[in-house]
PDB file of C-alpha atoms in Angstrom:
ATOM      1  CA  ALA T   1     -32.011 187.995 133.604  1.00 79.00           C
ATOM      2  CA  MET T   2     -28.829 186.722 131.925  1.00 82.00           C
ATOM      3  CA  THR T   3     -26.695 189.231 133.801  1.00 83.00           C
ATOM      4  CA  ASP T   4     -28.170 188.234 137.161  1.00 84.00           C
ATOM      5  CA  MET T   5     -27.827 184.521 136.386  1.00 84.00           C
ATOM      6  CA  VAL T   6     -24.135 184.853 135.494  1.00 84.00           C
ATOM      7  CA  ARG T   7     -23.409 187.225 138.378  1.00 80.00           C
ATOM      8  CA  SER T   8     -24.954 184.842 140.912  1.00 81.00           C
ATOM      9  CA  ALA T   9     -23.085 181.825 139.507  1.00 82.00           C
ATOM     10  CA  VAL T  10     -19.646 183.451 139.383  1.00 79.00           C
ATOM     11  CA  ASN T  11     -17.336 184.046 142.311  1.00 70.00           C
ATOM     12  CA  SER T  12     -16.420 187.731 142.725  1.00 67.00           C
ATOM     13  CA  LYS T  13     -12.771 186.899 143.422  1.00 70.00           C
ATOM     14  CA  ALA T  14      -9.929 187.102 140.931  1.00 67.00           C
ATOM     15  CA  GLY T  15      -9.174 184.144 138.732  1.00 78.00           C
ATOM     16  CA  THR T  16     -10.412 182.641 135.503  1.00 84.00           C
ATOM     17  CA  VAL T  17     -14.070 182.486 134.544  1.00 84.00           C
ATOM     18  CA  HIS T  18     -15.380 180.516 131.574  1.00 87.00           C
ATOM     19  CA  VAL T  19     -18.789 181.423 130.167  1.00 89.00           C
ATOM     20  CA  VAL T  20     -20.313 179.450 127.290  1.00 91.00           C
ATOM     21  CA  VAL T  21     -23.288 181.022 125.558  1.00 91.00           C
ATOM     22  CA  CYS T  22     -25.478 179.261 123.018  1.00 92.00           C
ATOM     23  CA  VAL T  23     -27.367 181.597 120.685  1.00 91.00           C
ATOM     24  CA  GLU T  24     -30.246 180.896 118.344  1.00 89.00           C
ATOM     25  CA  LYS T  25     -29.921 180.956 114.578  1.00 84.00           C
ATOM     26  CA  ASP T  26     -28.694 184.287 113.223  1.00 82.00           C
ATOM     27  CA  PHE T  27     -28.888 185.955 116.649  1.00 88.00           C
ATOM     28  CA  PRO T  28     -26.100 188.555 116.945  1.00 90.00           C
ATOM     29  CA  VAL T  29     -23.675 187.974 119.790  1.00 92.00           C
ATOM     30  CA  ALA T  30     -23.060 191.662 120.561  1.00 93.00           C
ATOM     31  CA  PRO T  31     -26.241 192.114 122.653  1.00 92.00           C
ATOM     32  CA  VAL T  32     -25.391 188.963 124.583  1.00 92.00           C
ATOM     33  CA  ALA T  33     -21.867 190.253 125.225  1.00 92.00           C
ATOM     34  CA  ALA T  34     -23.330 193.554 126.437  1.00 92.00           C
ATOM     35  CA  ALA T  35     -25.588 191.713 128.897  1.00 90.00           C
ATOM     36  CA  LEU T  36     -22.685 189.587 130.139  1.00 90.00           C
ATOM     37  CA  ALA T  37     -20.471 192.649 130.558  1.00 89.00           C
ATOM     38  CA  ARG T  38     -22.808 193.977 133.237  1.00 88.00           C
ATOM     39  CA  ALA T  39     -22.011 190.892 135.340  1.00 85.00           C
ATOM     40  CA  PHE T  40     -18.330 191.886 135.488  1.00 83.00           C
ATOM     41  CA  PRO T  41     -18.142 195.543 136.576  1.00 79.00           C
ATOM     42  CA  ILE T  42     -14.865 197.429 136.420  1.00 78.00           C
ATOM     43  CA  PHE T  43     -15.559 199.789 139.333  1.00 74.00           C
ATOM     44  CA  THR T  44     -16.970 199.034 142.748  1.00 68.00           C
ATOM     45  CA  LYS T  45     -16.654 200.826 146.078  1.00 67.00           C
ATOM     46  CA  LYS T  46     -16.742 197.443 147.833  1.00 59.00           C
ATOM     47  CA  THR T  47     -13.059 197.051 147.066  1.00 48.00           C
ATOM     48  CA  SER T  48      -9.932 198.900 148.060  1.00 46.00           C
ATOM     49  CA  ALA T  49      -8.304 201.627 146.024  1.00 41.00           C
ATOM     50  CA  LYS T  50      -5.596 199.197 144.909  1.00 42.00           C
ATOM     51  CA  LYS T  51      -5.891 198.589 141.166  1.00 42.00           C
ATOM     52  CA  LYS T  52      -5.631 195.305 139.331  1.00 41.00           C
ATOM     53  CA  LYS T  53      -6.038 194.296 135.728  1.00 43.00           C
ATOM     54  CA  VAL T  54      -9.103 192.513 134.403  1.00 45.00           C
ATOM     55  CA  LYS T  55      -8.753 190.821 131.062  1.00 45.00           C
ATOM     56  CA  ALA T  56     -12.091 190.203 129.362  1.00 45.00           C
ATOM     57  CA  LEU T  57     -11.916 187.933 126.364  1.00 48.00           C
ATOM     58  CA  ALA T  58     -14.631 187.335 123.795  1.00 47.00           C
ATOM     59  CA  THR T  59     -12.961 184.359 122.198  1.00 46.00           C
ATOM     60  CA  ALA T  60     -13.517 181.739 119.610  1.00 46.00           C
ATOM     61  CA  ASN T  61     -10.494 179.847 120.907  1.00 42.00           C
ATOM     62  CA  ASP T  62      -7.922 180.022 123.690  1.00 41.00           C
ATOM     63  CA  ASP T  63      -5.271 181.934 121.738  1.00 41.00           C
ATOM     64  CA  ALA T  64      -7.382 185.016 120.953  1.00 41.00           C
ATOM     65  CA  ASP T  65      -6.250 188.399 122.260  1.00 41.00           C
ATOM     66  CA  GLY T  66      -8.288 190.322 124.811  1.00 41.00           C
ATOM     67  CA  LYS T  67      -8.549 193.884 126.043  1.00 42.00           C
ATOM     68  CA  GLU T  68      -7.411 194.841 129.512  1.00 40.00           C
ATOM     69  CA  ALA T  69      -9.195 197.289 131.757  1.00 40.00           C
ATOM     70  CA  GLU T  70      -8.195 198.513 135.194  1.00 41.00           C
ATOM     71  CA  SER T  71     -10.337 197.461 138.095  1.00 41.00           C
ATOM     72  CA  GLU T  72     -10.233 198.171 141.780  1.00 43.00           C
ATOM     73  CA  ASN T  73      -9.793 194.983 143.815  1.00 42.00           C
ATOM     74  CA  ASP T  74      -7.918 193.625 146.822  1.00 44.00           C
ATOM     75  CA  ASP T  75      -6.271 190.712 145.031  1.00 45.00           C
ATOM     76  CA  ASP T  76      -3.070 190.898 143.016  1.00 50.00           C
ATOM     77  CA  GLU T  77      -4.247 188.035 140.814  1.00 62.00           C
ATOM     78  CA  GLU T  78      -5.580 188.909 137.372  1.00 72.00           C
ATOM     79  CA  ARG T  79      -9.203 188.132 136.558  1.00 75.00           C
ATOM     80  CA  VAL T  80      -9.656 186.546 133.153  1.00 83.00           C
ATOM     81  CA  ILE T  81     -13.083 186.077 131.636  1.00 84.00           C
ATOM     82  CA  HIS T  82     -13.349 183.709 128.661  1.00 86.00           C
ATOM     83  CA  ILE T  83     -16.610 183.934 126.752  1.00 90.00           C
ATOM     84  CA  THR T  84     -17.301 181.408 124.028  1.00 92.00           C
ATOM     85  CA  PHE T  85     -20.306 181.780 121.764  1.00 94.00           C
ATOM     86  CA  LEU T  86     -21.904 178.685 120.219  1.00 93.00           C
ATOM     87  CA  ASP T  87     -24.467 178.600 117.420  1.00 91.00           C
ATOM     88  CA  GLN T  88     -27.583 176.435 117.429  1.00 90.00           C
ATOM     89  CA  LYS T  89     -25.568 173.422 116.228  1.00 90.00           C
ATOM     90  CA  SER T  90     -23.035 173.845 119.075  1.00 91.00           C
ATOM     91  CA  ARG T  91     -20.328 175.166 116.742  1.00 92.00           C
ATOM     92  CA  VAL T  92     -18.038 177.887 118.052  1.00 94.00           C
ATOM     93  CA  ILE T  93     -18.837 181.250 116.479  1.00 92.00           C
ATOM     94  CA  LYS T  94     -15.560 182.486 114.994  1.00 91.00           C
ATOM     95  CA  THR T  95     -16.745 185.250 112.687  1.00 91.00           C
ATOM     96  CA  PRO T  96     -14.309 188.137 113.288  1.00 94.00           C
ATOM     97  CA  SER T  97     -16.945 190.810 112.696  1.00 94.00           C
ATOM     98  CA  GLU T  98     -19.293 189.200 115.219  1.00 92.00           C
ATOM     99  CA  LEU T  99     -16.551 188.864 117.829  1.00 93.00           C
ATOM    100  CA  LEU T 100     -15.362 192.446 117.273  1.00 94.00           C
ATOM    101  CA  ALA T 101     -18.942 193.685 117.652  1.00 94.00           C
ATOM    102  CA  ALA T 102     -19.307 191.636 120.839  1.00 94.00           C
ATOM    103  CA  GLU T 103     -16.063 193.038 122.234  1.00 93.00           C
ATOM    104  CA  ALA T 104     -17.052 196.626 121.378  1.00 94.00           C
ATOM    105  CA  ALA T 105     -20.494 196.198 122.963  1.00 94.00           C
ATOM    106  CA  ALA T 106     -18.999 194.697 126.126  1.00 93.00           C
ATOM    107  CA  GLU T 107     -16.357 197.413 126.430  1.00 92.00           C
ATOM    108  CA  GLY T 108     -18.965 200.127 125.909  1.00 93.00           C
ATOM    109  CA  VAL T 109     -21.253 198.703 128.576  1.00 93.00           C
ATOM    110  CA  ARG T 110     -18.401 198.271 131.068  1.00 91.00           C
ATOM    111  CA  LEU T 111     -17.238 201.857 130.470  1.00 92.00           C
ATOM    112  CA  ALA T 112     -20.768 203.227 130.901  1.00 92.00           C
ATOM    113  CA  CYS T 113     -21.260 201.192 134.084  1.00 90.00           C
ATOM    114  CA  ARG T 114     -17.934 202.374 135.498  1.00 91.00           C
ATOM    115  CA  LEU T 115     -18.804 206.023 134.873  1.00 91.00           C
ATOM    116  CA  VAL T 116     -22.308 205.658 136.300  1.00 90.00           C
ATOM    117  CA  ASP T 117     -21.083 203.777 139.380  1.00 89.00           C
ATOM    118  CA  MET T 118     -18.369 206.292 140.287  1.00 90.00           C
ATOM    119  CA  HIS T 119     -19.261 208.722 143.026  1.00 89.00           C
ATOM    120  CA  PRO T 120     -19.482 212.420 142.102  1.00 86.00           C
ATOM    121  CA  GLU T 121     -16.580 213.297 144.380  1.00 87.00           C
ATOM    122  CA  GLU T 122     -14.408 210.973 142.273  1.00 90.00           C
ATOM    123  CA  LEU T 123     -15.887 211.604 138.831  1.00 92.00           C
ATOM    124  CA  THR T 124     -15.939 215.380 138.975  1.00 93.00           C
ATOM    125  CA  THR T 125     -16.662 217.513 135.931  1.00 94.00           C
ATOM    126  CA  THR T 126     -12.912 217.883 135.401  1.00 95.00           C
ATOM    127  CA  ALA T 127     -12.330 214.125 135.718  1.00 94.00           C
ATOM    128  CA  TYR T 128     -15.221 213.421 133.333  1.00 94.00           C
ATOM    129  CA  ALA T 129     -13.758 215.783 130.728  1.00 95.00           C
ATOM    130  CA  ARG T 130     -10.403 214.025 131.106  1.00 95.00           C
ATOM    131  CA  GLU T 131     -12.155 210.659 130.584  1.00 94.00           C
ATOM    132  CA  CYS T 132     -13.758 211.967 127.387  1.00 94.00           C
ATOM    133  CA  ARG T 133     -10.469 213.334 126.029  1.00 95.00           C
ATOM    134  CA  THR T 134      -8.697 210.062 126.843  1.00 94.00           C
ATOM    135  CA  LEU T 135     -11.444 207.986 125.268  1.00 92.00           C
ATOM    136  CA  PHE T 136     -11.266 209.857 121.972  1.00 93.00           C
ATOM    137  CA  ARG T 137      -7.604 210.928 121.831  1.00 94.00           C
ATOM    138  CA  ASP T 138      -6.791 208.503 118.995  1.00 94.00           C
ATOM    139  CA  ASP T 139     -10.019 209.103 117.061  1.00 94.00           C
ATOM    140  CA  ASP T 140      -9.639 211.801 114.422  1.00 94.00           C
ATOM    141  CA  ALA T 141     -13.384 211.681 113.709  1.00 96.00           C
ATOM    142  CA  VAL T 142     -14.280 213.003 117.176  1.00 94.00           C
ATOM    143  CA  THR T 143     -13.543 216.466 118.540  1.00 94.00           C
ATOM    144  CA  VAL T 144     -13.963 217.049 122.258  1.00 94.00           C
ATOM    145  CA  GLU T 145     -14.979 220.596 123.150  1.00 95.00           C
ATOM    146  CA  GLU T 146     -15.658 222.029 126.591  1.00 96.00           C
ATOM    147  CA  ILE T 147     -17.623 224.982 127.877  1.00 97.00           C
ATOM    148  CA  VAL T 148     -16.558 225.684 131.452  1.00 96.00           C
ATOM    149  CA  GLY T 149     -17.657 227.916 134.322  1.00 95.00           C
ATOM    150  CA  ASP T 150     -19.009 231.406 133.551  1.00 95.00           C
ATOM    151  CA  GLU T 151     -18.759 230.700 129.826  1.00 96.00           C
ATOM    152  CA  LEU T 152     -21.763 228.362 130.249  1.00 96.00           C
ATOM    153  CA  LYS T 153     -23.882 231.242 131.533  1.00 95.00           C
ATOM    154  CA  GLU T 154     -22.658 233.561 128.775  1.00 96.00           C
ATOM    155  CA  LYS T 155     -23.579 231.027 126.075  1.00 97.00           C
ATOM    156  CA  GLY T 156     -27.089 230.446 127.404  1.00 96.00           C
ATOM    157  CA  TYR T 157     -26.555 227.266 129.430  1.00 96.00           C
ATOM    158  CA  GLY T 158     -27.901 228.781 132.639  1.00 95.00           C
ATOM    159  CA  GLY T 159     -29.362 225.519 133.918  1.00 95.00           C
ATOM    160  CA  ILE T 160     -26.056 223.670 133.805  1.00 95.00           C
ATOM    161  CA  TYR T 161     -24.236 226.712 135.187  1.00 96.00           C
ATOM    162  CA  ASN T 162     -26.651 227.217 138.108  1.00 95.00           C
ATOM    163  CA  VAL T 163     -26.735 223.532 139.092  1.00 93.00           C
ATOM    164  CA  GLY T 164     -22.957 223.186 138.948  1.00 92.00           C
ATOM    165  CA  LYS T 165     -21.781 226.498 140.379  1.00 89.00           C
ATOM    166  CA  GLY T 166     -22.006 225.233 143.957  1.00 88.00           C
ATOM    167  CA  ALA T 167     -19.629 222.331 143.355  1.00 89.00           C
ATOM    168  CA  VAL T 168     -15.908 222.255 144.126  1.00 90.00           C
ATOM    169  CA  GLU T 169     -15.104 221.764 140.430  1.00 93.00           C
ATOM    170  CA  PRO T 170     -16.490 224.257 137.913  1.00 95.00           C
ATOM    171  CA  PRO T 171     -19.624 223.345 135.952  1.00 96.00           C
ATOM    172  CA  ARG T 172     -18.760 221.977 132.538  1.00 96.00           C
ATOM    173  CA  LEU T 173     -20.417 220.924 129.277  1.00 96.00           C
ATOM    174  CA  VAL T 174     -18.334 218.447 127.270  1.00 95.00           C
TER     175      VAL T 174
END
């Protein structure tokens, strides 16, 4: 409901968007940020292949830093989304841990939506593996392993092998 309300109230063009969210006592802002993130997708086939930057900010004030993500759009203008969270007494929520959790939730949702929305001819098994390696390249706690092509069949993953063997790209388990 929140996602649809924000999506319908916001222009889809580039520019600056300000969203103010009031949350009830002790309600975490991360789930709210995740819901809002769905209103601002990174990928859409309704736009051209020209890329632009989208800066999504979960801020407590105007000088906070934001993360940038690439988005496909016709405009050269950057889209900036300012989200301010207020508590039940209309005070700006500035707790760093809450804002970091909100940012992580929003980024995770936008990444998942981008991957789900991409067409299979664009997000092939090879492209998906590349996405996974890129996502975790700086994380020493995560190891990305791949089982590709005939090796899937040999290791007992016949279902994945048989479904994927007809594709242009080889079947792959990441």
